[in-house]
């Protein structure tokens, strides 16, 4: 089988000629935030796991490299992947790979479960805000493991992983995933209270169920997990759910260019918080069984939006919605409650003519007639995509640097946008 996943190219840039309406249809990829933990969960499974709809993005490549560094055998072909983790013989994750993506911390739970110990470098700071791991630690301790943090490593070990009650004092996607993966092979029953409800958490739980885990209450705040002695590969190749953040990105790209779009292979339920807000902003939305259509309507009305855990408005779409609201008729307020440094792109938007004030967790956006092209830098995945949206709508040309961030989460973004009528080049 041929290797397909490539590292994001360093120092590439996008040149975007803006003010072109996007129009057409797109198919959405498998979700990054589901694919990454599901690949990590293969560490728990005896035998060859086949996965389908793996997105071709650089974060996936890093996760593949990480599992390979631990000894797993991985083959990829187009968007399919076969993982056999039988030969993994170490529970020590290399710093060089873990530091590249926060999601690599997803291997802590599976390694602890499998080897009764794990050594994983701490994810460290992140451009969108502090990424604490206290809730992951609380979960491991509740399951009977000892945890110490030293020399930049989380070191955890246990004689036995024992089912227990885990109550999360704050909702965390990552900690819920790690708790789940650590608990599926435990002896006895685990109850996770205040679990994250994100579709990607649900997808991980469904995957683990297909592998023989006994998990009840999937998609609710209380999950019950009865430990089983071992996990087997799913009978059929497991298909990753669609990427709701990618879908939201293209809907907003069509909107900011005053265009129209139909997104296929996406369950509209996943994006209800965005869709309701877009309707409140005077936009025409059609929900199909497995599709969403949007048609621009003038004007875009201002909004008041607060980011919340699912099913609330997703923090990952916050930079993209803020960017669209720079062109709304009136003043919008966005409150970011999930990450404490997620307005890192605002200065770049201002350089393109946006009128935005930032105060603590709030941004106040007063709509302008249009944005103007400028050279800007992508600060992270979603903020990078937000700058692409700004450039697509702007008068004149923009140059976006640091696009390796965008490649971490978006498969062939320029190809997809060009297919809708954008003029975007990678240099
Ligand atoms: C995941 C997503 C990310 C998304 C986020 C929120 C992946 C790879 N990333 O990140 O795209 O923006 O969910 O939907 O799936 N926290 C603690 N202690 C902990 C863990 C988290 O205080 O032990 C805090 C975080 O600092 C943050 C909040 O809880 O303020 C939410 O974090 P969490 O839900 O864990 O996000 P991630 O899993 O890191």
Coordinates of C-alpha atoms and ligand atoms in Angstrom, one line a residue:
X1 CA 0.0 0.0 0.0
X2 CA 1.2 3.4 -0.9
X3 CA 1.9 6.1 1.8
X4 CA -0.2 9.1 1.2
X5 CA -0.2 11.3 4.2
X6 CA 2.3 14.1 3.8
X7 CA 3.8 16.6 6.3
X8 CA 2.6 20.2 5.9
X9 CA 5.1 22.1 3.8
X10 CA 7.1 24.6 5.8
X11 CA 7.1 28.3 4.8
X12 CA 4.4 28.0 2.2
X13 CA 2.0 30.9 1.7
X14 CA -1.4 31.5 0.2
X15 CA -1.9 34.3 -2.3
X16 CA -5.6 35.1 -2.5
X17 CA -7.3 37.4 -4.9
X18 CA -10.5 38.3 -3.1
X19 CA -14.0 39.6 -3.7
X20 CA -15.2 36.6 -5.7
X21 CA -18.5 34.9 -4.8
X22 CA -18.2 31.2 -3.9
X23 CA -20.8 29.0 -5.5
X24 CA -21.2 25.2 -5.7
X25 CA -21.1 21.9 -3.7
X26 CA -18.6 20.3 -1.4
X27 CA -18.1 17.0 0.3
X28 CA -16.8 17.1 3.8
X29 CA -13.9 14.9 5.2
X30 CA -13.8 12.8 8.2
X31 CA -13.4 14.8 11.4
X32 CA -9.9 15.6 12.6
X33 CA -10.9 15.5 16.3
X34 CA -12.5 12.1 15.9
X35 CA -9.8 10.5 13.8
X36 CA -7.0 11.5 16.1
X37 CA -8.4 9.8 19.3
X38 CA -9.7 6.8 17.3
X39 CA -6.2 6.3 15.9
X40 CA -4.8 6.5 19.5
X41 CA -7.5 4.1 20.7
X42 CA -6.1 1.4 18.3
X43 CA -3.4 1.0 20.9
X44 CA -6.1 -0.8 22.9
X45 CA -7.2 -3.3 20.3
X46 CA -5.8 -6.7 19.6
X47 CA -5.4 -7.2 15.8
X48 CA -5.7 -5.1 12.7
X49 CA -8.0 -2.2 12.7
X50 CA -9.4 -0.8 9.5
X51 CA -10.4 2.9 9.5
X52 CA -12.2 4.8 6.7
X53 CA -12.5 8.5 6.0
X54 CA -9.3 9.5 7.7
X55 CA -8.6 13.2 6.7
X56 CA -5.3 13.9 4.8
X57 CA -4.0 16.6 7.2
X58 CA -0.7 17.0 8.9
X59 CA -2.1 16.4 12.5
X60 CA -3.0 12.9 11.4
X61 CA 0.5 12.4 10.0
X62 CA 1.9 13.4 13.4
X63 CA -0.4 10.9 15.1
X64 CA 0.7 8.2 12.7
X65 CA 4.3 9.0 13.3
X66 CA 3.7 8.9 17.0
X67 CA 2.1 5.4 17.0
X68 CA 4.8 4.2 14.6
X69 CA 7.5 5.5 17.0
X70 CA 5.9 3.4 19.7
X71 CA 6.1 0.3 17.4
X72 CA 2.7 0.2 15.7
X73 CA 2.5 -0.9 12.0
X74 CA 0.4 1.4 9.9
X75 CA -0.6 1.4 6.3
X76 CA -2.6 4.1 4.5
X77 CA -4.3 4.1 1.2
X78 CA -6.3 7.1 0.1
X79 CA -8.5 7.9 3.0
X80 CA -8.3 4.4 4.5
X81 CA -5.9 3.2 7.2
X82 CA -4.9 -0.2 8.7
X83 CA -3.4 -0.1 12.1
X84 CA -1.9 -3.0 14.0
X85 CA -0.6 -2.0 17.4
X86 CA 0.4 -5.6 18.5
X87 CA 4.1 -4.8 18.3
X88 CA 3.9 -1.7 20.5
X89 CA 6.3 -2.3 23.3
X90 CA 6.9 1.0 25.0
X91 CA 4.7 3.3 27.0
X92 CA 7.1 6.2 26.6
X93 CA 6.0 8.8 24.0
X94 CA 8.7 10.9 22.4
X95 CA 8.7 14.6 23.1
X96 CA 9.6 15.6 19.5
X97 CA 6.3 14.2 18.3
X98 CA 4.0 14.9 21.2
X99 CA 4.9 18.6 21.2
X100 CA 3.7 19.1 17.7
X101 CA 0.0 18.5 18.4
X102 CA -2.0 18.8 21.6
X103 CA -4.2 15.8 20.6
X104 CA -1.2 13.5 20.9
X105 CA -2.0 13.6 24.7
X106 CA -4.8 11.2 23.6
X107 CA -2.4 8.3 23.8
X108 CA -2.0 8.7 27.6
X109 CA -5.2 6.9 28.5
X110 CA -4.7 4.0 26.1
X111 CA -1.0 3.5 27.1
X112 CA -2.0 3.5 30.8
X113 CA -4.7 1.0 30.2
X114 CA -2.5 -1.3 28.1
X115 CA 0.8 -1.1 29.9
X116 CA -0.3 0.0 33.4
X117 CA 2.0 2.9 32.9
X118 CA 2.6 5.8 30.6
X119 CA 5.1 8.6 30.2
X120 CA 3.8 11.3 28.0
X121 CA 5.4 14.8 27.6
X122 CA 3.0 17.5 28.8
X123 CA 1.4 19.3 25.9
X124 CA 2.7 22.7 27.2
X125 CA 1.3 26.1 26.3
X126 CA -0.6 26.7 23.1
X127 CA -1.3 29.8 21.1
X128 CA -5.1 29.7 21.9
X129 CA -4.5 29.5 25.6
X130 CA -3.3 27.4 28.5
X131 CA -3.9 23.7 28.0
X132 CA -4.2 22.3 31.5
X133 CA -4.3 18.5 32.1
X134 CA -5.6 18.5 35.7
X135 CA -8.9 16.8 34.6
X136 CA -7.0 14.0 32.8
X137 CA -5.0 13.5 36.0
X138 CA -8.1 13.4 38.1
X139 CA -9.5 10.7 35.9
X140 CA -6.4 8.5 36.0
X141 CA -6.2 8.8 39.8
X142 CA -9.9 7.9 40.1
X143 CA -9.1 4.7 38.2
X144 CA -6.4 3.8 40.7
X145 CA -3.3 5.2 39.0
X146 CA -0.6 7.3 40.6
X147 CA 0.4 10.4 38.6
X148 CA 3.4 12.6 38.9
X149 CA 4.5 15.5 36.8
X150 CA 8.3 15.8 36.5
X151 CA 10.8 17.0 33.9
X152 CA 7.9 18.1 31.6
X153 CA 6.5 14.6 31.7
X154 CA 3.3 13.1 32.9
X155 CA 4.2 9.8 34.5
X156 CA 1.4 7.5 35.5
X157 CA 1.3 3.9 36.7
X158 CA -1.1 1.5 38.4
X159 CA -1.0 -2.0 39.6
X160 CA -4.5 -2.4 38.3
X161 CA -6.9 -0.1 36.6
X162 CA -10.1 -0.2 38.7
X163 CA -13.5 1.1 37.6
X164 CA -14.7 4.1 39.7
X165 CA -16.8 7.2 39.6
X166 CA -15.1 10.1 37.7
X167 CA -16.7 13.5 38.1
X168 CA -15.4 16.2 35.9
X169 CA -15.7 19.6 37.6
X170 CA -15.4 21.2 34.2
X171 CA -16.4 19.8 30.8
X172 CA -13.4 18.7 28.8
X173 CA -13.3 16.9 25.5
X174 CA -9.8 15.6 25.9
X175 CA -10.2 14.4 29.5
X176 CA -13.5 12.7 28.6
X177 CA -11.7 10.8 25.8
X178 CA -8.8 9.8 27.9
X179 CA -11.0 8.7 30.8
X180 CA -13.0 6.6 28.4
X181 CA -10.0 5.0 26.8
X182 CA -8.4 4.3 30.2
X183 CA -11.6 2.7 31.6
X184 CA -12.7 0.3 28.8
X185 CA -10.4 -2.5 29.9
X186 CA -10.6 -1.7 33.7
X187 CA -11.8 -4.2 36.2
X188 CA -15.3 -3.2 37.3
X189 CA -17.6 -0.4 36.3
X190 CA -16.7 3.3 35.7
X191 CA -19.2 6.1 35.7
X192 CA -18.1 9.3 34.0
X193 CA -20.2 12.3 35.2
X194 CA -20.3 15.7 33.4
X195 CA -18.8 14.0 30.2
X196 CA -18.3 16.1 27.1
X197 CA -21.1 15.6 24.5
X198 CA -19.1 16.6 21.4
X199 CA -19.9 14.3 18.4
X200 CA -16.2 13.4 18.2
X201 CA -16.4 12.0 21.8
X202 CA -19.5 10.1 20.7
X203 CA -17.6 8.8 17.7
X204 CA -14.8 7.5 19.8
X205 CA -17.2 5.8 22.2
X206 CA -19.0 4.2 19.2
X207 CA -15.7 3.0 17.8
X208 CA -14.8 1.5 21.2
X209 CA -18.2 -0.2 21.3
X210 CA -17.6 -1.7 17.9
X211 CA -14.4 -3.2 19.4
X212 CA -16.3 -4.9 22.1
X213 CA -16.4 -2.2 24.9
X214 CA -19.4 -2.0 27.1
X215 CA -20.3 1.7 27.1
X216 CA -23.8 3.0 28.0
X217 CA -25.2 6.5 27.9
X218 CA -23.1 7.5 24.9
X219 CA -23.8 11.2 24.0
X220 CA -25.2 12.0 27.5
X221 CA -23.4 13.7 30.4
X222 CA -23.2 10.3 32.3
X223 CA -21.5 7.4 30.6
X224 CA -21.3 4.0 32.2
X225 CA -18.4 1.7 31.2
X226 CA -18.3 -1.9 32.2
X227 CA -14.7 -3.1 31.8
X228 CA -14.0 -6.0 29.4
X229 CA -10.8 -8.1 29.3
X230 CA -9.9 -7.3 25.7
X231 CA -10.9 -5.4 22.6
X232 CA -11.1 -6.8 19.1
X233 CA -11.1 -5.0 15.8
X234 CA -14.5 -3.8 14.5
X235 CA -16.0 -6.4 12.2
X236 CA -16.3 -3.8 9.4
X237 CA -14.0 -1.0 8.6
X238 CA -14.9 1.9 10.9
X239 CA -16.0 5.1 9.2
X240 CA -15.1 8.4 11.0
X241 CA -17.9 11.0 11.3
X242 CA -17.8 14.2 9.2
X243 CA -15.9 17.2 10.3
X244 CA -18.4 19.7 11.5
X245 CA -15.8 22.4 11.9
X246 CA -14.6 22.0 8.3
X247 CA -18.3 22.1 7.2
X248 CA -18.9 25.3 9.2
X249 CA -15.8 26.8 7.7
X250 CA -17.0 26.4 4.1
X251 CA -20.5 27.6 5.0
X252 CA -19.0 30.7 6.4
X253 CA -16.7 31.1 3.4
X254 CA -19.7 31.1 1.1
X255 CA -21.5 33.6 3.3
X256 CA -18.6 36.1 3.6
X257 CA -18.2 36.1 -0.2
X258 CA -22.0 36.7 -0.6
X259 CA -22.2 33.3 -2.4
X260 CA -24.1 30.1 -2.0
X261 CA -23.1 26.6 -1.1
X262 CA -24.4 23.0 -0.6
X263 CA -22.3 21.0 1.8
X264 CA -22.8 17.2 1.5
X265 CA -22.0 14.4 3.9
X266 CA -22.7 16.3 7.0
X267 CA -25.4 15.8 9.6
X268 CA -27.0 19.3 10.1
X269 CA -27.6 18.4 13.8
X270 CA -23.9 18.7 14.4
X271 CA -24.0 22.3 13.4
X272 CA -27.3 23.4 14.9
X273 CA -25.7 26.1 17.1
X274 CA -24.1 27.7 14.0
X275 CA -27.2 27.3 11.8
X276 CA -29.5 28.9 14.3
X277 CA -27.2 31.9 14.5
X278 CA -26.9 32.2 10.8
X279 CA -30.7 32.3 10.5
X280 CA -30.7 35.0 13.2
X281 CA -28.3 36.8 11.0
X282 CA -30.9 36.8 8.2
X283 CA -29.3 34.0 6.2
X284 CA -31.2 31.3 4.3
X285 CA -30.3 27.8 5.5
X286 CA -31.7 24.5 4.2
X287 CA -31.2 21.3 6.3
X288 CA -31.2 18.1 4.3
X289 CA -30.9 14.5 5.7
X290 CA -27.1 14.6 5.2
X291 CA -26.5 18.1 3.7
X292 CA -26.7 21.8 4.5
X293 CA -27.3 24.6 2.0
X294 CA -26.7 28.3 2.6
X295 CA -27.6 31.2 0.3
X296 CA -26.4 34.7 1.2
X297 CA -29.1 37.3 1.9
X298 CA -28.4 41.0 2.3
X299 CA -27.7 42.2 4.9
X300 CA -25.8 40.0 7.4
X301 CA -27.4 41.0 10.7
X302 CA -25.2 41.4 13.8
X303 CA -25.2 38.6 16.5
X304 CA -24.5 38.0 20.1
X305 CA -22.8 34.7 20.6
X306 CA -21.1 32.9 23.5
X307 CA -18.9 29.9 22.9
X308 CA -19.9 26.8 24.9
X309 CA -19.3 23.1 25.0
X310 CA -21.4 21.1 22.6
X311 CA -24.3 21.5 21.8
X312 CA -23.4 25.2 22.3
X313 CA -21.6 27.3 19.8
X314 CA -18.2 25.7 19.2
X315 CA -15.1 27.7 20.1
X316 CA -13.4 26.3 17.0
X317 CA -15.8 28.3 14.8
X318 CA -15.5 31.5 16.9
X319 CA -12.7 33.1 14.8
X320 CA -14.5 32.3 11.6
X321 CA -17.9 33.7 12.7
X322 CA -16.1 36.8 14.1
X323 CA -14.6 37.3 10.7
X324 CA -17.9 37.1 8.9
X325 CA -19.4 39.6 11.4
X326 CA -16.9 42.2 10.4
X327 CA -19.2 42.7 7.4
X328 CA -22.5 42.6 9.3
X329 CA -24.8 45.6 9.4
X330 CA -24.3 46.8 13.0
X331 CA -22.4 45.7 16.1
X332 CA -21.9 42.1 17.2
X333 CA -20.6 40.8 20.5
X334 CA -18.8 37.5 20.8
X335 CA -17.8 36.0 24.1
X336 CA -15.2 33.3 24.3
X337 CA -15.6 31.1 27.3
X338 CA -13.5 28.0 26.4
X339 CA -10.0 29.2 25.7
X340 CA -8.3 32.3 27.2
X341 CA -6.2 33.4 24.3
X342 CA -8.3 32.8 21.3
X343 CA -8.4 36.3 19.9
X344 CA -4.9 36.1 18.5
X345 CA -6.0 36.8 14.9
X346 CA -7.9 40.1 15.6
X347 CA -4.8 42.3 15.0
X348 CA -4.5 40.7 11.6
X349 CA -8.2 41.3 10.8
X350 CA -7.7 44.9 11.8
X351 CA -4.9 45.2 9.3
X352 CA -7.5 44.2 6.7
X353 CA -9.9 47.0 7.7
X354 CA -12.0 45.3 10.4
X355 CA -13.4 47.4 13.2
X356 CA -13.0 45.2 16.3
X357 CA -12.5 45.9 20.0
X358 CA -11.3 43.2 22.4
X359 CA -12.0 43.3 26.1
X360 CA -11.1 40.3 28.2
X361 CA -13.3 37.5 27.0
X362 CA -15.4 39.7 24.6
X363 CA -15.0 41.1 21.2
X364 CA -17.1 43.9 19.9
X365 CA -17.3 43.9 16.1
X366 CA -18.7 46.8 14.2
X367 CA -19.5 45.9 10.6
X368 CA -17.7 47.7 7.7
X369 CA -18.6 47.8 4.0
X370 CA -15.7 45.6 2.9
X371 CA -12.2 44.3 4.0
X372 CA -9.1 45.1 2.0
X373 CA -6.3 42.6 1.1
X374 CA -3.1 42.6 3.1
X375 CA -0.2 40.4 4.1
X376 CA -1.2 38.5 7.3
X377 CA 0.1 35.6 9.3
X378 CA -2.0 32.6 10.4
X379 CA -1.6 32.2 14.2
X380 CA -3.3 28.7 14.5
X381 CA -5.5 26.3 12.6
X382 CA -8.9 28.0 12.9
X383 CA -7.7 31.6 13.1
X384 CA -5.6 30.8 10.0
X385 CA -8.8 29.6 8.2
X386 CA -10.5 32.8 9.4
X387 CA -7.9 34.9 7.7
X388 CA -8.5 32.9 4.5
X389 CA -12.2 33.8 4.8
X390 CA -11.3 37.5 5.3
X391 CA -9.0 37.4 2.2
X392 CA -11.6 35.7 0.1
X393 CA -14.0 38.6 0.7
X394 CA -11.5 41.4 0.6
X395 CA -10.9 43.8 -2.2
X396 CA -7.5 43.1 -3.8
X397 CA -4.8 40.6 -3.0
X398 CA -3.8 39.0 0.4
X399 CA -0.8 37.0 1.3
X400 CA -1.2 34.6 4.2
X401 CA 1.9 33.1 5.7
X402 CA 2.3 30.3 8.3
X403 CA -0.2 28.2 6.4
X404 CA 1.3 25.0 7.8
X405 CA -1.1 25.7 10.7
X406 CA -4.0 25.6 8.2
X407 CA -2.7 22.3 6.8
X408 CA -2.9 20.8 10.3
X409 CA -6.7 20.8 10.1
X410 CA -7.8 21.3 6.5
X411 CA -7.4 18.8 3.6
X412 CA -6.6 20.6 0.4
X413 CA -8.3 23.8 1.4
X414 CA -7.2 25.7 -1.7
X415 CA -8.4 23.0 -4.1
X416 CA -11.8 23.0 -2.4
X417 CA -12.1 26.7 -2.4
X418 CA -10.9 27.0 -6.0
X419 CA -13.6 24.5 -7.0
X420 CA -16.1 26.9 -5.7
X421 CA -14.7 29.9 -7.7
X422 CA -12.1 31.3 -5.3
X423 CA -8.7 32.4 -6.6
X424 CA -6.2 31.1 -4.2
X425 CA -2.6 29.9 -4.9
X426 CA -0.1 28.1 -2.7
X427 CA 3.5 29.4 -3.2
Ligands
LIG1 C1 -10.7 19.8 21.9 C2 -10.5 20.0 20.5 C3 -10.5 21.5 20.2 C4 -11.7 22.2 20.7 C5 -11.9 21.9 22.2 C6 -13.1 22.5 22.8 C7 -9.2 18.1 19.8 C8 -8.0 17.6 19.3 N1 -9.3 19.4 20.1 O1 -9.6 20.3 22.6 O2 -10.4 21.7 18.8 O3 -11.5 23.6 20.6 O4 -11.9 20.5 22.4 O5 -14.2 22.0 22.1 O6 -10.2 17.4 19.9 N2 -9.1 22.1 30.7 C9 -8.7 22.1 32.0 N3 -8.1 21.0 32.5 C10 -8.0 19.8 31.7 C11 -8.4 19.9 30.4 C12 -9.0 21.0 29.9 O7 -8.8 23.1 32.7 O8 -7.4 18.9 32.2 C13 -9.7 23.3 30.1 C14 -8.9 23.8 28.9 O9 -7.8 24.6 29.2 C15 -10.0 24.6 28.2 C16 -11.3 23.8 28.4 O10 -11.0 23.0 29.6 O11 -10.1 25.9 28.7 C17 -11.8 22.9 27.4 O12 -10.7 22.1 27.0 P1 -11.0 20.6 26.3 O13 -12.4 20.4 26.1 O14 -10.2 19.6 27.1 O15 -10.3 20.9 24.9 P2 -9.3 19.9 24.1 O16 -9.7 18.5 24.3 O17 -7.9 20.3 24.4

